[in-house]
Each structure stands twice: as C-alpha cells, then as structure tokens.
Coordinates of C-alpha atoms in Angstrom, one line a residue:
M1190 CA 48.4 26.2 -11.8
P1191 CA 46.6 28.7 -9.6
F1192 CA 46.6 28.6 -5.8
L1193 CA 44.1 30.1 -3.4
A1194 CA 44.2 30.8 0.4
N1195 CA 46.0 27.5 1.3
P1196 CA 49.4 27.7 -0.4
T1197 CA 50.0 24.0 0.0
F1198 CA 47.0 22.7 -1.8
V1199 CA 46.2 22.8 -5.4
E1200 CA 42.8 24.4 -5.6
M1201 CA 42.2 24.1 -9.3
L1202 CA 43.7 22.4 -12.3
S1203 CA 42.7 23.4 -15.8
R1204 CA 42.6 20.0 -17.4
L1205 CA 43.6 16.4 -16.6
R1206 CA 44.1 13.6 -19.0
Y1207 CA 44.0 9.9 -18.6
N1208 CA 44.0 7.4 -21.5
N1209 CA 43.1 10.3 -23.8
S1210 CA 39.8 11.0 -22.1
R1211 CA 38.9 14.2 -20.4
T1212 CA 37.9 14.5 -16.8
S1213 CA 36.0 16.9 -14.6
L1214 CA 37.0 18.0 -11.1
V1215 CA 34.6 18.4 -8.2
R1216 CA 35.7 20.2 -5.0
N1217 CA 35.5 18.1 -1.8
P1218 CA 36.8 19.3 1.6
G1219 CA 40.4 18.5 1.9
I1220 CA 40.7 16.7 -1.5
L1221 CA 39.8 17.1 -5.1
Q1222 CA 37.5 14.5 -6.4
M1223 CA 37.8 13.4 -10.1
R1224 CA 35.1 11.8 -12.2
K1225 CA 35.7 10.7 -15.8
I1226 CA 33.2 11.9 -18.4
S1227 CA 33.4 8.6 -20.1
D1228 CA 32.1 5.3 -18.7
E1229 CA 35.5 3.7 -18.5
I1230 CA 35.8 4.8 -14.9
K1231 CA 32.5 5.6 -13.3
I1232 CA 33.4 6.4 -9.8
G1233 CA 35.3 9.4 -8.5
V1234 CA 38.8 9.0 -7.3
T1235 CA 41.0 10.9 -4.8
Y1236 CA 43.3 13.4 -6.5
N1237 CA 46.0 14.4 -4.0
A1238 CA 47.7 17.5 -5.2
Y1239 CA 50.3 19.4 -3.1
S1240 CA 52.7 22.0 -4.1
F1241 CA 55.5 20.5 -2.0
G1242 CA 55.3 16.9 -3.2
P1243 CA 54.3 14.5 -5.9
T1244 CA 51.0 14.8 -7.6
Y1245 CA 49.0 11.7 -8.4
T1246 CA 45.6 10.1 -8.7
K1247 CA 44.4 6.9 -7.0
Y1248 CA 41.6 4.6 -8.2
P1249 CA 41.1 0.9 -7.6
K1250 CA 42.5 -1.5 -10.2
W1251 CA 39.3 -3.6 -9.9
N1252 CA 37.3 -0.7 -11.2
T1253 CA 34.7 -1.7 -13.8
D1254 CA 31.6 -0.2 -15.3
D1255 CA 29.6 -2.0 -12.7
L1256 CA 31.5 -0.6 -9.7
Q1257 CA 29.0 1.6 -7.8
G1258 CA 30.8 2.5 -4.6
W1259 CA 34.2 2.3 -3.0
W1260 CA 35.0 3.5 0.5
A1261 CA 38.7 3.1 1.0
M1262 CA 38.5 3.8 4.8
G1263 CA 42.2 4.7 5.0
G1264 CA 43.5 8.2 5.2
P1265 CA 45.9 10.5 6.9
T1266 CA 43.5 11.8 9.6
A1267 CA 41.0 10.3 12.0
N1268 CA 37.5 10.0 10.5
S1269 CA 38.8 10.2 7.0
V1270 CA 36.3 8.2 4.9
T1271 CA 38.1 8.6 1.5
A1272 CA 34.9 7.6 -0.2
H1273 CA 34.2 7.5 -4.0
P1274 CA 30.7 6.4 -4.6
E1275 CA 28.9 6.6 -7.9
V1276 CA 25.7 5.8 -6.0
G1277 CA 25.3 6.8 -2.3
G1278 CA 26.8 9.4 0.0
L1279 CA 30.3 9.8 1.3
G1280 CA 29.3 8.3 4.7
T1281 CA 29.9 9.4 8.3
F1282 CA 32.1 7.8 10.9
V1283 CA 30.3 7.4 14.2
G1284 CA 32.1 7.0 17.5
A1285 CA 35.9 7.3 17.4
P1286 CA 37.3 4.9 14.8
A1287 CA 41.0 5.6 14.1
Q1288 CA 43.0 5.4 10.9
A1289 CA 46.1 3.3 10.9
E1290 CA 48.7 1.9 8.5
E1291 CA 51.2 -0.9 8.5
F1292 CA 53.8 -2.5 6.2
D1293 CA 52.6 -5.6 4.4
T1294 CA 54.8 -8.6 5.0
N1295 CA 53.8 -10.5 1.9
A1296 CA 57.0 -11.1 -0.1
F1297 CA 55.4 -10.1 -3.4
T1298 CA 54.3 -6.7 -2.2
Y1299 CA 56.8 -6.1 0.6
G1300 CA 57.3 -2.5 1.6
R1301 CA 53.9 -1.2 0.5
N1302 CA 51.7 0.2 3.2
R1303 CA 48.2 -1.0 4.2
E1304 CA 45.9 1.8 5.3
Y1305 CA 42.7 0.9 7.2
T1306 CA 40.3 1.9 9.9
T1307 CA 40.4 0.4 13.4
F1308 CA 37.0 -0.1 15.1
T1309 CA 36.4 -0.8 18.8
P1310 CA 33.1 -2.4 19.9
T1311 CA 32.0 0.7 21.8
G1312 CA 30.0 2.4 19.1
D1313 CA 32.5 2.7 16.2
Y1314 CA 31.0 2.3 12.8
L1315 CA 30.6 3.9 9.4
N1316 CA 27.1 5.1 8.4
L1317 CA 26.7 5.2 4.6
G1318 CA 23.1 6.5 4.7
D1319 CA 20.2 5.4 2.6
I1320 CA 21.5 3.9 -0.6
T1321 CA 18.3 3.5 -2.6
A1322 CA 20.0 1.7 -5.5
F1323 CA 20.0 -1.5 -3.4
D1324 CA 16.1 -1.5 -3.2
G1325 CA 14.7 -4.2 -5.3
A1326 CA 18.1 -5.1 -6.8
A1327 CA 18.4 -8.5 -8.4
N1328 CA 22.2 -8.5 -8.9
V1329 CA 24.6 -7.1 -6.3
S1330 CA 28.1 -7.9 -5.2
W1331 CA 29.9 -6.7 -2.1
G1332 CA 33.6 -6.7 -1.2
F1333 CA 35.4 -5.9 2.0
R1334 CA 38.9 -6.4 3.6
F1335 CA 39.0 -7.0 7.3
R1336 CA 40.9 -8.3 10.3
L1337 CA 39.2 -9.2 13.6
T1338 CA 40.8 -9.0 17.0
N1339 CA 38.1 -10.8 19.0
L1340 CA 35.7 -13.6 18.2
A1341 CA 34.1 -13.8 21.7
H1342 CA 31.2 -12.0 20.1
A1343 CA 29.7 -11.9 16.6
N1344 CA 31.2 -9.2 14.4
A1345 CA 29.0 -7.4 11.9
L1346 CA 31.0 -6.5 8.7
F1347 CA 28.4 -4.6 6.7
G1348 CA 24.6 -4.5 6.3
R1349 CA 21.2 -2.9 6.4
W1350 CA 19.5 -4.6 9.3
P1351 CA 17.1 -2.5 11.4
S1352 CA 14.7 -3.9 14.0
T1353 CA 11.7 -4.0 11.7
A1354 CA 12.0 -7.4 9.9
A1355 CA 10.2 -6.1 6.7
N1356 CA 12.9 -3.4 6.3
R1357 CA 15.9 -5.7 6.5
Q1358 CA 17.9 -6.0 3.3
F1359 CA 21.3 -7.7 3.8
L1360 CA 23.8 -8.5 6.5
A1361 CA 27.3 -10.0 6.5
I1362 CA 28.4 -11.1 10.0
I1363 CA 31.1 -13.3 11.4
Q1364 CA 29.9 -15.8 14.0
T1365 CA 31.9 -16.7 17.1
D1366 CA 33.0 -19.9 15.6
G1367 CA 34.6 -18.1 12.6
D1368 CA 31.9 -18.9 10.0
I1369 CA 30.6 -16.1 7.7
N1370 CA 26.9 -15.7 7.8
F1371 CA 25.2 -13.7 5.0
F1372 CA 21.5 -12.8 5.3
I1373 CA 19.2 -11.8 2.5
P1374 CA 15.6 -11.8 3.9
N1375 CA 12.8 -13.2 1.7
G1376 CA 10.2 -10.7 2.7
T1377 CA 10.1 -11.0 6.5
T1378 CA 11.5 -14.5 6.5
S1379 CA 15.2 -14.6 7.7
T1380 CA 17.0 -16.4 4.9
D1381 CA 20.8 -16.8 4.9
G1382 CA 23.8 -18.8 3.7
I1383 CA 26.6 -19.7 6.1
T1384 CA 30.0 -21.2 5.5
T1385 CA 30.7 -24.6 6.9
D1386 CA 34.5 -24.6 7.5
T1387 CA 34.9 -21.8 10.1
P1388 CA 37.3 -19.9 7.8
I1389 CA 37.9 -16.8 9.9
A1390 CA 40.5 -16.5 12.7
I1391 CA 41.5 -13.5 14.7
N1392 CA 44.5 -11.3 13.9
T1393 CA 44.5 -12.3 10.2
W1394 CA 43.6 -10.2 7.2
Y1395 CA 40.9 -11.5 4.9
N1396 CA 39.3 -10.4 1.6
V1397 CA 35.7 -11.4 1.2
V1398 CA 33.3 -11.0 -1.7
V1399 CA 29.6 -11.9 -1.6
V1400 CA 27.7 -12.3 -4.9
F1401 CA 24.0 -12.2 -5.1
A1402 CA 22.3 -13.3 -8.4
G1403 CA 18.6 -13.3 -7.8
G1404 CA 17.9 -15.0 -11.2
G1405 CA 19.8 -18.1 -10.2
A1406 CA 17.9 -21.4 -10.4
A1407 CA 18.7 -22.5 -6.9
N1408 CA 20.2 -21.1 -3.6
I1409 CA 23.8 -22.2 -4.7
N1410 CA 23.4 -20.0 -7.8
R1411 CA 21.8 -17.1 -6.0
L1412 CA 24.3 -16.6 -3.2
K1413 CA 28.0 -17.1 -3.2
I1414 CA 30.8 -16.3 -0.8
Y1415 CA 34.5 -16.1 -1.7
I1416 CA 37.4 -15.6 0.8
N1417 CA 40.9 -14.7 -0.4
N1418 CA 40.5 -16.3 -3.8
N1419 CA 37.8 -17.0 -6.4
T1420 CA 37.0 -20.5 -5.1
E1421 CA 33.4 -20.6 -4.1
K1422 CA 32.8 -21.5 -0.4
T1423 CA 30.4 -24.3 0.5
L1424 CA 27.3 -22.8 2.1
T1425 CA 24.4 -24.1 4.2
F1426 CA 21.1 -22.4 3.6
T1427 CA 18.2 -22.0 6.0
S1428 CA 15.5 -21.2 3.4
T1429 CA 15.0 -20.0 -0.2
I1430 CA 17.2 -17.0 -1.2
P1431 CA 14.9 -14.4 -2.7
T1432 CA 15.1 -13.1 -6.3
T1433 CA 15.5 -9.4 -5.3
L1434 CA 16.5 -7.4 -2.2
N1435 CA 13.8 -5.9 0.0
A1436 CA 13.2 -2.1 -0.3
T1437 CA 13.9 0.0 2.8
A1438 CA 14.7 3.5 3.8
D1439 CA 17.1 2.5 6.6
D1440 CA 20.8 3.3 6.5
V1441 CA 23.7 1.0 5.4
Y1442 CA 26.3 0.4 8.1
I1443 CA 29.8 -0.8 8.0
G1444 CA 30.9 -2.4 11.3
R1445 CA 27.4 -2.5 12.9
Q1446 CA 24.3 -4.6 12.9
E1447 CA 21.7 -1.8 13.5
N1448 CA 19.4 -3.9 15.7
A1449 CA 22.1 -5.5 17.8
T1450 CA 25.0 -3.3 18.9
S1451 CA 26.5 -6.2 20.7
A1452 CA 27.8 -7.3 17.3
D1453 CA 29.8 -4.1 16.6
I1454 CA 32.9 -5.0 14.8
E1455 CA 36.1 -5.4 16.8
G1456 CA 39.1 -5.1 14.5
D1457 CA 40.1 -3.4 11.3
G1458 CA 38.6 -2.9 7.8
Y1459 CA 39.0 -1.1 4.5
D1460 CA 37.9 -1.1 0.9
F1461 CA 34.2 -1.6 1.3
T1462 CA 33.1 -1.9 -2.3
W1463 CA 29.9 -2.8 -4.2
W1464 CA 28.9 -3.5 -7.7
D1465 CA 25.4 -3.6 -9.3
K1466 CA 26.1 -7.0 -10.9
A1467 CA 26.8 -10.6 -9.9
L1468 CA 30.6 -10.7 -10.4
T1469 CA 32.2 -13.5 -12.4
T1470 CA 34.9 -15.5 -10.8
A1471 CA 37.5 -13.6 -12.9
E1472 CA 36.2 -10.3 -11.5
V1473 CA 36.2 -11.7 -8.0
L1474 CA 39.9 -12.6 -8.4
E1475 CA 40.7 -9.0 -9.5
F1476 CA 39.4 -7.7 -6.1
M1477 CA 41.2 -10.5 -4.2
S1478 CA 44.5 -9.8 -6.0
D1479 CA 44.7 -6.1 -5.3
E1480 CA 44.9 -6.3 -1.5
I1481 CA 47.1 -3.4 -0.4
N1482 CA 48.2 -0.1 -1.8
D1483 CA 49.3 -1.4 -5.1
R1484 CA 45.5 -1.8 -5.6
Y1485 CA 45.7 1.8 -6.7
T1486 CA 46.7 3.0 -10.2
A1487 CA 48.4 6.3 -9.7
D1488 CA 49.7 7.9 -12.9
L1489 CA 48.4 11.0 -14.7
S1490 CA 49.7 13.2 -17.4
F1491 CA 48.8 16.9 -17.5
L1492 CA 47.8 19.2 -20.3
P1493 CA 48.4 22.9 -20.1

C-alpha cells in the first residue's frame, strides 16, 4: 500500500471491493473519493484512509439509483463540505460556518455522534453552483436535516431564488410561525405549498423531505412535504403547482434565499440530499430513519 509525501495519508490503493463489484478512486484534496463502476451506488463516497487508524468507507444507507447529490456538511475542519454529488459541484462555503458534533440522546442510537454545520445569519451559507439537472425537471425530491435557533425571522433552508422572477426555481423556507413554505414558481407566478400546523420549533432537530411530482393530477399529488416520518403533511396552496421546474443559470444555495439575505438560516444543518425522482413513502422513511452517524455504511474488504 504505497505512501507519498504525507506519511499519514493513504495516497493510493490498488483495488477496493464492495459486494463483489469493482470501484474506481478519484483524488480529492484531503480525501479519496470512491465511485462504483456499477449503478448500485451512483454517488461518490468519502474514503478515509490513515496509516495510524482504522480504514473505512462511508456512504448513506438511503442511497438509491436515483440519488443524485449528497452534501453531508459535517467534517473535522471548518468549511469541510464532504460532498458526494453525482450531478453538481462540491460546493463552496461562504462566510464562516463552523463544523460541530454532539452525542445523540435518542435511546436507540445513544453514543453515536451527529456531525453538522452551524450557520449564523451574518452571511453564512453553502453555494452549490449551477446544477443544470434541475432545469425542466418533472420529478425531484429534496431532503435536509436541520435545527433552528431563532424564529424571529424567516429561515431559508435551501433553494434557487434570485431576484429575477423568471429565473426562480424552488425554495424551502421556515416562516416565523414555524410553518414550512415550499415554493415552485409556475413561470413567473409565485406558487407554493405551506404547512398548516406550525410544525417547527427552535432548538429541535428535524428531518424534512419535499417531493415534487409534476405529472400529478392535482396540487396535492404534485407537491408533498414530510417531517420526521413518512406521513404526508397537510398543505395549503396559493395557485397551481407547475408540471416542471423553471430553467435558470443561477446558483443553488443552502441556508440562504438569494434575493433576501434577511432570511439567512440561523441554526444547524447537514445531509442536504436530492433525488431525480418523486420518492415513495417507503423511500422517504429510509431517509427519516437514518438520522445520525449510523446513516453511514462503513465496511470494506480489500484485495491485494
């Protein structure tokens, strides 16, 4: 197992094997990124290899053929994106978001750490760049795990929402009363669905999945929001949800509404994930169930 200049980091491995399928390694600063040649696991995963400690691989248990991007947003150093997108770039942290971790107090998973990014409402966000795969998409699902520390102002979770109305694509935002508002413009018309039971409180972790199915017969079939389980939330709609997303060249942001910096997120987040399909309730539950570090599968066997 050869080493180069840095004696503590494995620069190269000849072959890796997982479930009897071969993999390829791509060099990434500070990590090795692994991508399976088969379609069983489509996105790259972090391969942490150190000469002085255990060697393992991490990838999300909710991984499916339709998973297109996963930004874990938890790492050992500040501004560590730990991103594994099949489609889209690694992303860039803007401002001074900090990485943090804590023990989960859930009895079922006690003792496992939760790694996340902390954002302050002073310009902290993650810019994922122009993800062209969203343009004109008819089926998309998004997942995110977050905890807010202030609801005195709206908190943007993720979106693509510039000043020009025709270029807006989607936006997930928590309103000051704790309702989740998800916007999908119909052309330049602002169209959205919003929860009716103010489900979000401060200082509490939540898992949210938003499912867009443009071919649905009515609004309730086209836009669905799930929080912490696979029970669909009741939504109120302002107008007709479109059949496809708008096309735009603007960037995708996590933690910021591009045209309203007053809605910068104040709190913590991790595991921003998206799929190029409308997830089923069973697939939504997979994401909800893998909340902290046991959401990773971490075993590899090596071939000489």
